[in-house]
Coordinates of C-alpha atoms and ligand atoms in Angstrom, one line a residue:
M1 CA -135.5 35.1 -137.2
D2 CA -136.1 38.8 -137.4
A3 CA -135.1 39.5 -133.8
T4 CA -132.8 42.5 -133.4
R5 CA -129.9 41.4 -131.3
Q6 CA -127.6 43.9 -129.7
R7 CA -125.3 43.9 -126.7
T8 CA -125.9 46.3 -123.9
S9 CA -124.4 46.7 -120.4
R10 CA -126.1 45.1 -117.5
R11 CA -126.7 48.5 -116.1
S12 CA -128.7 49.6 -119.2
L13 CA -130.6 46.4 -119.1
L14 CA -131.7 47.1 -115.6
K15 CA -132.9 50.5 -116.7
T16 CA -134.8 49.4 -119.7
G17 CA -135.8 45.9 -119.0
L18 CA -135.7 43.9 -115.8
A19 CA -135.7 46.9 -113.5
A20 CA -139.5 47.4 -113.9
A21 CA -140.0 43.9 -112.5
G22 CA -138.7 44.8 -109.1
A23 CA -135.7 43.6 -107.2
A24 CA -137.0 40.1 -106.7
A25 CA -136.1 39.2 -110.2
L26 CA -132.5 39.7 -109.5
A27 CA -132.4 38.7 -105.9
P28 CA -129.2 36.8 -105.0
S29 CA -131.3 34.0 -103.6
S30 CA -132.6 33.1 -107.1
D31 CA -130.5 30.2 -108.3
I32 CA -132.2 30.6 -111.7
L33 CA -130.2 33.9 -112.3
A34 CA -127.2 33.0 -110.2
Q35 CA -124.8 32.7 -113.1
S36 CA -126.3 35.4 -115.3
Q37 CA -123.7 38.0 -114.8
S38 CA -122.2 38.3 -118.3
A39 CA -123.0 40.4 -121.3
T40 CA -126.6 40.8 -122.3
V41 CA -128.5 40.0 -125.4
V42 CA -131.6 42.2 -126.0
T43 CA -134.3 41.1 -128.4
A44 CA -137.0 43.7 -129.2
K45 CA -140.1 42.0 -130.5
R46 CA -143.8 42.0 -130.1
F47 CA -145.6 38.7 -129.9
R48 CA -149.0 37.3 -129.0
A49 CA -149.6 35.0 -126.0
W50 CA -152.5 33.9 -123.8
V51 CA -152.0 35.6 -120.4
S52 CA -153.7 34.3 -117.3
R53 CA -154.3 36.4 -114.2
G54 CA -157.0 36.8 -111.6
T55 CA -160.0 34.5 -111.2
G56 CA -162.9 33.3 -113.2
R57 CA -163.6 32.1 -116.7
A58 CA -162.2 35.3 -118.2
R59 CA -158.8 35.1 -116.6
T60 CA -157.0 34.0 -119.7
T61 CA -156.9 36.4 -122.7
L62 CA -154.9 36.7 -125.9
Q63 CA -152.6 39.7 -125.5
D64 CA -150.0 41.6 -127.5
L65 CA -146.8 41.6 -125.6
T66 CA -143.3 43.1 -125.9
L67 CA -140.4 40.8 -125.3
R68 CA -137.9 42.0 -122.7
G69 CA -134.2 41.6 -122.9
I70 CA -132.7 38.2 -122.1
I71 CA -129.5 37.5 -120.2
G72 CA -127.3 34.6 -119.1
R73 CA -128.7 31.2 -119.8
Q74 CA -132.1 32.4 -121.2
V75 CA -133.3 31.1 -124.5
V76 CA -136.1 32.5 -126.7
V77 CA -138.0 29.9 -128.7
R78 CA -140.5 30.6 -131.5
T79 CA -143.3 28.2 -130.7
E80 CA -144.3 25.7 -133.4
A81 CA -146.7 23.6 -131.3
T82 CA -147.6 22.9 -127.7
N83 CA -149.8 20.3 -126.0
L84 CA -152.8 21.5 -123.9
C85 CA -152.0 19.6 -120.7
Y86 CA -154.9 18.5 -118.6
S87 CA -153.1 19.5 -115.4
N88 CA -153.2 23.1 -116.6
T89 CA -157.0 23.2 -117.3
G90 CA -158.0 24.7 -114.0
V91 CA -155.7 27.7 -114.2
V92 CA -156.2 28.3 -117.9
L93 CA -160.0 28.1 -117.9
G94 CA -160.4 29.6 -114.5
L95 CA -162.5 26.7 -113.2
P96 CA -163.5 26.8 -109.6
P97 CA -161.4 24.5 -107.4
V98 CA -163.2 21.2 -106.8
A99 CA -165.1 21.8 -103.6
A100 CA -164.3 20.0 -100.4
P101 CA -167.5 18.7 -98.6
A102 CA -169.3 21.7 -97.0
P103 CA -168.9 22.0 -93.2
P104 CA -172.1 21.8 -91.1
A105 CA -174.1 24.9 -91.1
T106 CA -173.3 25.7 -87.5
Q107 CA -169.6 26.0 -88.4
R108 CA -170.1 28.4 -91.3
P109 CA -169.4 32.1 -90.6
A110 CA -172.4 34.3 -90.8
Q111 CA -172.4 36.2 -94.1
A112 CA -172.5 39.6 -92.4
N113 CA -169.4 38.8 -90.4
A114 CA -167.5 37.3 -93.4
V115 CA -164.0 38.6 -93.5
P116 CA -162.5 39.3 -96.9
A117 CA -160.1 36.7 -98.0
P118 CA -156.5 37.7 -97.3
P119 CA -154.2 38.2 -100.3
P120 CA -152.8 34.9 -101.5
T121 CA -149.4 33.8 -100.3
G122 CA -146.9 31.2 -101.4
F123 CA -147.7 29.6 -104.7
G124 CA -151.2 31.1 -104.5
R125 CA -149.5 34.4 -105.4
L126 CA -148.9 33.1 -108.9
N127 CA -152.7 33.7 -109.6
T128 CA -152.2 37.4 -109.1
M129 CA -149.3 37.6 -111.6
A130 CA -149.6 37.8 -115.3
L131 CA -148.6 34.3 -116.4
I132 CA -148.3 32.6 -119.8
Q133 CA -149.5 29.1 -118.9
G134 CA -148.4 25.9 -120.6
H135 CA -146.0 23.1 -120.1
G136 CA -143.4 23.8 -122.8
G137 CA -143.6 22.8 -126.4
V138 CA -141.5 22.6 -129.6
G139 CA -140.1 25.4 -131.7
I140 CA -137.1 27.1 -133.2
V141 CA -134.5 28.9 -131.1
Q142 CA -134.7 32.6 -131.9
A143 CA -132.2 34.1 -129.5
V144 CA -129.8 32.9 -126.8
G145 CA -128.2 34.5 -123.8
P146 CA -124.4 34.7 -123.8
D147 CA -124.0 31.8 -121.3
V148 CA -126.0 29.3 -123.4
R149 CA -124.1 26.3 -124.7
R150 CA -126.7 23.6 -125.3
V151 CA -128.5 25.2 -128.3
Q152 CA -127.8 27.7 -131.0
V153 CA -130.0 30.2 -132.9
G154 CA -132.0 28.2 -135.5
D155 CA -132.0 24.9 -133.7
R156 CA -135.2 23.0 -133.4
V157 CA -135.9 22.3 -129.7
C158 CA -138.2 20.7 -127.3
V159 CA -138.9 22.9 -124.3
S160 CA -139.2 20.2 -121.8
G161 CA -141.9 20.0 -119.0
T162 CA -139.1 19.2 -116.6
P163 CA -135.5 20.7 -116.5
Q164 CA -132.2 18.9 -116.5
C165 CA -129.4 21.1 -115.2
G166 CA -126.9 18.2 -115.1
S167 CA -125.2 19.6 -112.0
C168 CA -127.5 19.3 -109.0
Y169 CA -127.7 16.5 -106.5
Q170 CA -130.5 14.7 -108.3
C171 CA -129.1 15.1 -111.8
L172 CA -125.8 13.7 -110.7
R173 CA -127.5 10.6 -109.3
G174 CA -129.3 9.9 -112.6
R175 CA -132.6 11.3 -111.5
A176 CA -132.9 14.2 -113.8
D177 CA -136.6 13.9 -113.6
M178 CA -136.3 15.3 -110.1
C179 CA -133.8 18.0 -111.1
Q180 CA -133.6 20.5 -108.2
F181 CA -134.5 23.3 -110.5
L182 CA -138.1 21.9 -110.3
G183 CA -138.3 23.5 -106.9
R184 CA -137.4 27.0 -108.3
Q185 CA -140.7 27.8 -109.9
G186 CA -142.4 29.8 -107.2
P187 CA -143.5 33.5 -107.5
D188 CA -140.1 34.8 -106.4
D189 CA -138.2 32.5 -108.8
L190 CA -140.0 33.5 -112.0
V191 CA -138.4 36.1 -114.2
P192 CA -140.4 38.7 -116.1
V193 CA -139.9 38.0 -119.8
A194 CA -142.3 40.4 -121.4
E195 CA -144.7 43.2 -120.7
M196 CA -148.3 44.1 -121.5
R197 CA -149.2 47.4 -123.2
D198 CA -149.6 49.0 -119.7
G199 CA -146.2 47.8 -118.6
T200 CA -147.4 44.9 -116.5
P201 CA -144.6 42.3 -116.3
V202 CA -145.4 39.0 -117.8
F203 CA -143.9 35.7 -116.6
M204 CA -143.7 32.2 -118.1
N205 CA -145.4 29.4 -116.0
S206 CA -142.6 27.1 -114.7
H207 CA -140.1 29.1 -116.7
I208 CA -141.4 27.6 -119.9
G209 CA -144.9 28.7 -120.8
G210 CA -146.1 27.5 -124.1
L211 CA -149.4 29.2 -124.9
G212 CA -147.8 31.9 -126.9
E213 CA -145.9 32.7 -130.1
L214 CA -142.7 32.7 -128.1
M215 CA -141.4 30.7 -125.1
V216 CA -138.7 32.3 -123.0
T217 CA -137.0 29.8 -120.9
F218 CA -133.6 28.7 -119.6
E219 CA -131.0 26.4 -121.1
E220 CA -131.9 23.7 -118.5
W221 CA -135.4 23.2 -120.0
V222 CA -134.3 23.0 -123.6
V223 CA -133.4 19.9 -125.6
P224 CA -132.2 20.1 -129.2
V225 CA -133.9 17.7 -131.5
F226 CA -132.8 16.9 -135.0
T227 CA -135.8 15.9 -137.0
K228 CA -138.0 16.9 -139.9
A229 CA -141.2 15.7 -138.2
T230 CA -144.3 18.0 -138.5
A231 CA -144.9 20.5 -135.8
V232 CA -148.0 18.6 -134.6
D233 CA -146.3 15.2 -134.4
L234 CA -143.2 16.6 -132.7
G235 CA -145.4 18.7 -130.3
M236 CA -147.2 15.5 -129.3
V237 CA -144.2 13.3 -128.7
C238 CA -142.3 16.0 -126.9
S239 CA -145.3 16.9 -124.7
C240 CA -145.0 16.4 -120.9
V241 CA -147.6 13.6 -121.0
S242 CA -146.0 11.6 -123.9
V243 CA -142.5 12.0 -122.3
A244 CA -144.0 10.7 -119.0
G245 CA -145.7 7.7 -120.6
L246 CA -142.7 6.8 -122.7
G247 CA -140.4 7.5 -119.9
A248 CA -142.3 5.2 -117.5
T249 CA -142.3 2.3 -119.9
T250 CA -139.0 2.7 -121.7
S251 CA -136.5 4.5 -119.5
H252 CA -137.5 4.6 -115.8
A253 CA -134.7 2.9 -113.9
A254 CA -133.2 1.6 -117.1
G255 CA -136.4 0.0 -118.4
L256 CA -138.7 -2.0 -116.2
V257 CA -140.8 -3.5 -119.0
E258 CA -139.2 -6.7 -120.2
P259 CA -139.9 -8.3 -123.6
G260 CA -142.7 -10.8 -123.1
S261 CA -144.0 -9.2 -119.9
I262 CA -147.5 -8.3 -118.9
V263 CA -148.3 -4.6 -118.6
A264 CA -151.4 -2.9 -117.2
V265 CA -152.0 0.8 -118.0
V266 CA -154.6 2.4 -115.7
G267 CA -155.9 5.5 -117.4
C268 CA -155.8 6.1 -121.2
G269 CA -155.4 9.8 -121.6
P270 CA -152.4 10.9 -123.7
L271 CA -150.0 9.8 -120.9
G272 CA -151.4 6.3 -120.6
L273 CA -151.7 5.9 -124.3
S274 CA -148.1 6.9 -124.7
G275 CA -147.4 4.2 -122.0
V276 CA -149.3 1.6 -124.0
Q277 CA -147.0 2.5 -126.9
G278 CA -143.9 2.4 -124.8
A279 CA -144.9 -1.0 -123.5
R280 CA -145.4 -2.3 -127.0
I281 CA -142.1 -0.8 -128.1
S282 CA -140.4 -2.4 -125.1
G283 CA -141.7 -5.8 -126.2
A284 CA -144.5 -6.5 -123.7
S285 CA -146.6 -9.4 -124.9
T286 CA -149.8 -8.5 -123.0
I287 CA -150.9 -4.9 -122.6
I288 CA -154.1 -4.4 -120.6
A289 CA -155.5 -0.8 -121.1
I290 CA -158.1 0.4 -118.6
D291 CA -160.3 3.5 -119.1
P292 CA -164.0 4.3 -118.7
V293 CA -164.1 6.2 -122.0
R294 CA -164.9 3.9 -124.9
A295 CA -163.2 6.2 -127.5
R296 CA -160.0 6.0 -125.5
R297 CA -160.1 2.2 -125.2
E298 CA -160.5 2.1 -129.0
V299 CA -157.4 4.3 -129.5
A300 CA -155.6 2.0 -127.0
M301 CA -156.3 -1.0 -129.2
T302 CA -155.0 0.8 -132.3
V303 CA -151.7 1.7 -130.6
G304 CA -150.8 -1.5 -129.0
A305 CA -153.1 -2.7 -126.3
T306 CA -154.0 -6.4 -126.4
H307 CA -156.9 -6.2 -124.0
V308 CA -159.1 -3.3 -122.8
L309 CA -161.2 -3.1 -119.7
D310 CA -163.9 -0.7 -118.6
P311 CA -163.6 0.0 -114.8
N312 CA -167.3 0.9 -114.7
V313 CA -168.2 -2.5 -116.0
E314 CA -165.6 -4.5 -113.9
G315 CA -166.3 -2.6 -110.7
D316 CA -164.8 -4.3 -107.6
R317 CA -163.7 -7.2 -109.8
L318 CA -161.2 -5.1 -111.8
V319 CA -158.1 -6.2 -109.9
E320 CA -159.2 -9.9 -110.1
K321 CA -159.8 -9.5 -113.9
V322 CA -156.3 -8.2 -114.4
R323 CA -154.9 -11.1 -112.3
E324 CA -156.9 -13.5 -114.4
L325 CA -155.6 -12.0 -117.7
S326 CA -152.0 -12.2 -116.2
K327 CA -151.7 -15.7 -115.0
G328 CA -150.5 -17.1 -118.3
P329 CA -150.8 -20.6 -119.7
N330 CA -149.1 -22.5 -116.9
T331 CA -150.0 -22.7 -113.2
R332 CA -147.6 -25.6 -112.4
L333 CA -145.1 -24.1 -110.0
W334 CA -142.4 -26.7 -110.8
A335 CA -142.7 -25.7 -114.4
G336 CA -142.2 -22.0 -114.1
G337 CA -145.9 -21.3 -113.7
R338 CA -147.8 -18.7 -111.7
D339 CA -150.7 -19.3 -109.4
S340 CA -153.5 -16.8 -108.8
G341 CA -152.8 -15.8 -105.2
G342 CA -153.1 -12.0 -104.7
L343 CA -150.7 -11.2 -101.9
L344 CA -147.7 -13.6 -102.3
G345 CA -148.8 -15.5 -105.4
G346 CA -147.8 -14.8 -108.9
A347 CA -150.8 -13.3 -110.5
G348 CA -151.0 -9.7 -111.6
A349 CA -149.2 -7.5 -114.1
D350 CA -145.4 -7.5 -114.1
F351 CA -145.6 -3.7 -114.7
V352 CA -148.3 -1.2 -114.0
L353 CA -148.5 2.4 -115.2
E354 CA -151.0 4.5 -113.2
A355 CA -152.1 7.6 -115.1
V356 CA -155.6 8.6 -113.9
G357 CA -155.6 11.5 -111.4
A358 CA -158.4 13.7 -110.2
D359 CA -161.1 15.2 -112.5
Q360 CA -160.8 18.9 -112.8
A361 CA -164.4 19.0 -114.1
K362 CA -167.0 16.4 -114.7
P363 CA -166.4 14.8 -118.1
K364 CA -169.0 15.1 -120.8
V365 CA -168.1 11.5 -121.9
E366 CA -168.2 8.4 -119.7
V367 CA -167.5 9.3 -116.1
G368 CA -165.0 7.2 -114.2
P369 CA -165.7 5.4 -110.9
D370 CA -163.9 7.9 -108.7
P371 CA -163.4 11.7 -109.5
T372 CA -160.6 11.9 -106.9
G373 CA -158.4 9.3 -108.7
I374 CA -157.8 7.5 -105.4
L375 CA -159.7 4.3 -106.2
P376 CA -157.9 3.6 -109.5
L377 CA -154.6 4.4 -107.8
R378 CA -155.2 1.7 -105.2
Q379 CA -156.4 -0.7 -107.8
A380 CA -153.3 -0.1 -109.8
Y381 CA -151.2 -1.0 -106.8
E382 CA -153.1 -4.2 -106.1
M383 CA -153.1 -5.4 -109.7
C384 CA -149.3 -5.4 -109.7
A385 CA -147.8 -8.8 -109.3
P386 CA -145.6 -9.6 -106.4
G387 CA -142.1 -8.9 -107.7
G388 CA -143.6 -6.4 -110.2
H389 CA -143.1 -2.7 -110.6
I390 CA -145.6 0.2 -110.5
V391 CA -144.9 3.7 -111.8
T392 CA -147.3 6.3 -110.7
T393 CA -147.7 9.6 -112.6
S394 CA -151.0 11.2 -111.8
L395 CA -152.3 14.1 -109.6
P396 CA -155.0 12.5 -107.4
R397 CA -156.8 14.3 -104.7
G398 CA -156.9 13.0 -101.1
N399 CA -155.2 10.2 -99.2
L400 CA -154.4 6.7 -100.2
T401 CA -155.1 3.6 -98.1
L402 CA -153.4 0.3 -99.0
P403 CA -153.5 -3.2 -97.6
A404 CA -150.6 -2.7 -95.2
V405 CA -149.1 -6.2 -95.5
M406 CA -149.2 -6.1 -99.3
F407 CA -147.3 -2.8 -99.0
T408 CA -144.7 -4.0 -96.6
I409 CA -143.9 -7.5 -97.8
G410 CA -145.9 -8.0 -100.9
G411 CA -142.9 -7.5 -103.2
R412 CA -144.3 -4.7 -105.3
T413 CA -141.8 -1.9 -106.1
H414 CA -143.3 1.5 -106.4
H415 CA -141.5 4.2 -108.5
A416 CA -142.6 7.8 -108.2
G417 CA -141.3 10.9 -109.9
Q418 CA -141.6 13.5 -112.6
A419 CA -141.9 12.7 -116.3
G420 CA -142.3 9.0 -115.7
G421 CA -138.6 9.0 -114.7
A422 CA -137.5 10.3 -118.1
N423 CA -134.1 12.0 -118.3
P424 CA -134.9 14.9 -120.8
M425 CA -131.5 15.2 -122.5
R426 CA -131.0 11.4 -122.8
D427 CA -134.6 10.3 -123.5
I428 CA -136.4 13.0 -125.5
P429 CA -134.1 12.6 -128.6
R430 CA -134.8 8.9 -128.3
F431 CA -138.5 9.5 -128.2
V432 CA -138.3 11.7 -131.3
E433 CA -136.4 8.8 -133.0
L434 CA -139.3 6.5 -132.2
L435 CA -141.6 9.0 -133.9
D436 CA -139.4 9.4 -136.9
K437 CA -139.1 5.6 -137.4
G438 CA -142.9 5.1 -137.1
Q439 CA -142.8 3.3 -133.8
Y440 CA -144.6 6.0 -131.9
H441 CA -148.0 7.1 -133.3
A442 CA -148.5 10.7 -132.5
K443 CA -151.6 11.3 -134.7
A444 CA -153.7 8.8 -132.7
L445 CA -153.3 11.0 -129.6
A446 CA -153.4 14.5 -131.2
T447 CA -157.1 14.2 -131.9
R448 CA -157.7 18.0 -131.9
V449 CA -155.4 20.5 -133.5
V450 CA -156.1 24.2 -133.3
P451 CA -154.4 27.5 -134.2
I452 CA -153.4 29.8 -131.3
E453 CA -156.5 31.9 -131.6
R454 CA -158.8 28.9 -130.8
M455 CA -156.8 27.6 -127.8
L456 CA -159.6 28.1 -125.3
E457 CA -162.2 26.1 -127.2
A458 CA -159.7 23.2 -127.6
Y459 CA -159.0 23.4 -123.8
E460 CA -162.7 22.9 -123.2
D461 CA -162.5 19.6 -125.2
V462 CA -159.5 18.6 -123.0
V463 CA -161.2 19.3 -119.7
Y464 CA -164.4 17.6 -120.7
R465 CA -162.4 14.7 -122.2
T466 CA -164.2 14.9 -125.6
T467 CA -160.7 14.6 -127.2
V468 CA -157.7 12.5 -126.2
T469 CA -155.7 15.7 -126.1
A470 CA -155.2 18.8 -128.1
I471 CA -152.3 20.5 -129.8
M472 CA -152.1 24.2 -130.3
T473 CA -150.1 25.3 -133.4
V474 CA -148.6 28.7 -134.0
Ligands
ZN1 ZN1 -148.3 18.6 -118.2
ZN2 ZN1 -130.5 19.2 -112.0

């Protein structure tokens, strides 16, 4: 709390702070800054953060930065902990994009005639900017802009992976997971929040960052939490993946998992394992956890799974196996029973959480049956019972083919969205309560904890799946 706070005019801020970032930062088209016209709070502080820029393995380096002034609805948070999200591994570690199949030799341009790649456009331009990566985290509010109402200096907060403005079309319809500010994270929307020694402006990925001693975000991304939980436990339960897993199983569309129901969780990374816990908390009686990695299946059993399946062992029979485990003790239709028919019958899980996605690198543990994530996605859909619900959360690669009649009249309801449908302001405090009351087991998932200096080595464990996930502490 040693930040120096002083008020300056907007004109002087432009001179000393945001002006260097160029006019785009204050362009009238930016909704992010649209209401930031009032008095300015300037914080002068140096801090360390991992900054990513350019290409290759060396693109992410630990830098000393100077915080710029904040305005309007901006919030400065001193980071306590952040989860190292798998979806960020490519940009943090500078992994080459997973290659598409090579075209036939006759279609390849001759090396001598190769044209230099044009400068990246659209979201690709983010790679040329100095970005603090990360998906939010937890910490203490250090400074707030004059328009901020949701939090105060000194509050403990979750910087959520998804925003909730409360005012947009989606938020007003109860779909805060799809808040329209999600679409305001492109190169022209980001606001410079700090600078490097040479004056290079530094931005926060998705307006939140996380891989630094400070996060500079906007009010819409911040959720106050009132808890004495440790930084690691809180960082785990407030991570994008835990919020998505718990959101899918305890809050999506007012709770789709009924007490006594049968749940299948496809993919037991931190998201799926949070889903296993959410299913247990919601009262599911059968929880089938599916993952190729033995260590992850073992964790699943400790946090609530009643059965585990290895998709490499089950192969093409995986869907049948889930149907078999789901048919219950009674197949007499006049007595409330289910039969085993796949399309219109009753077999299958009442609720399926799909949480696999594409590999960003080949795992150093057991490799799954499909690195694109498409096969497990199709299997997840097919193992859902007619009348059941499936929530998908992953980032697969490619196109999905489904049995068309099952899709059109098979009775399965598919839910897609961000954060498993969680509504940050409503649900994150509830998830923290689950942690505080011992219902959510954070330690089982945070199997690697590192200080900020060792972030990169922990990210290697994440990308090669030799840990469930990793938490960076500051
Ligand atoms: Zn994430
Ligand atoms: Zn909104």
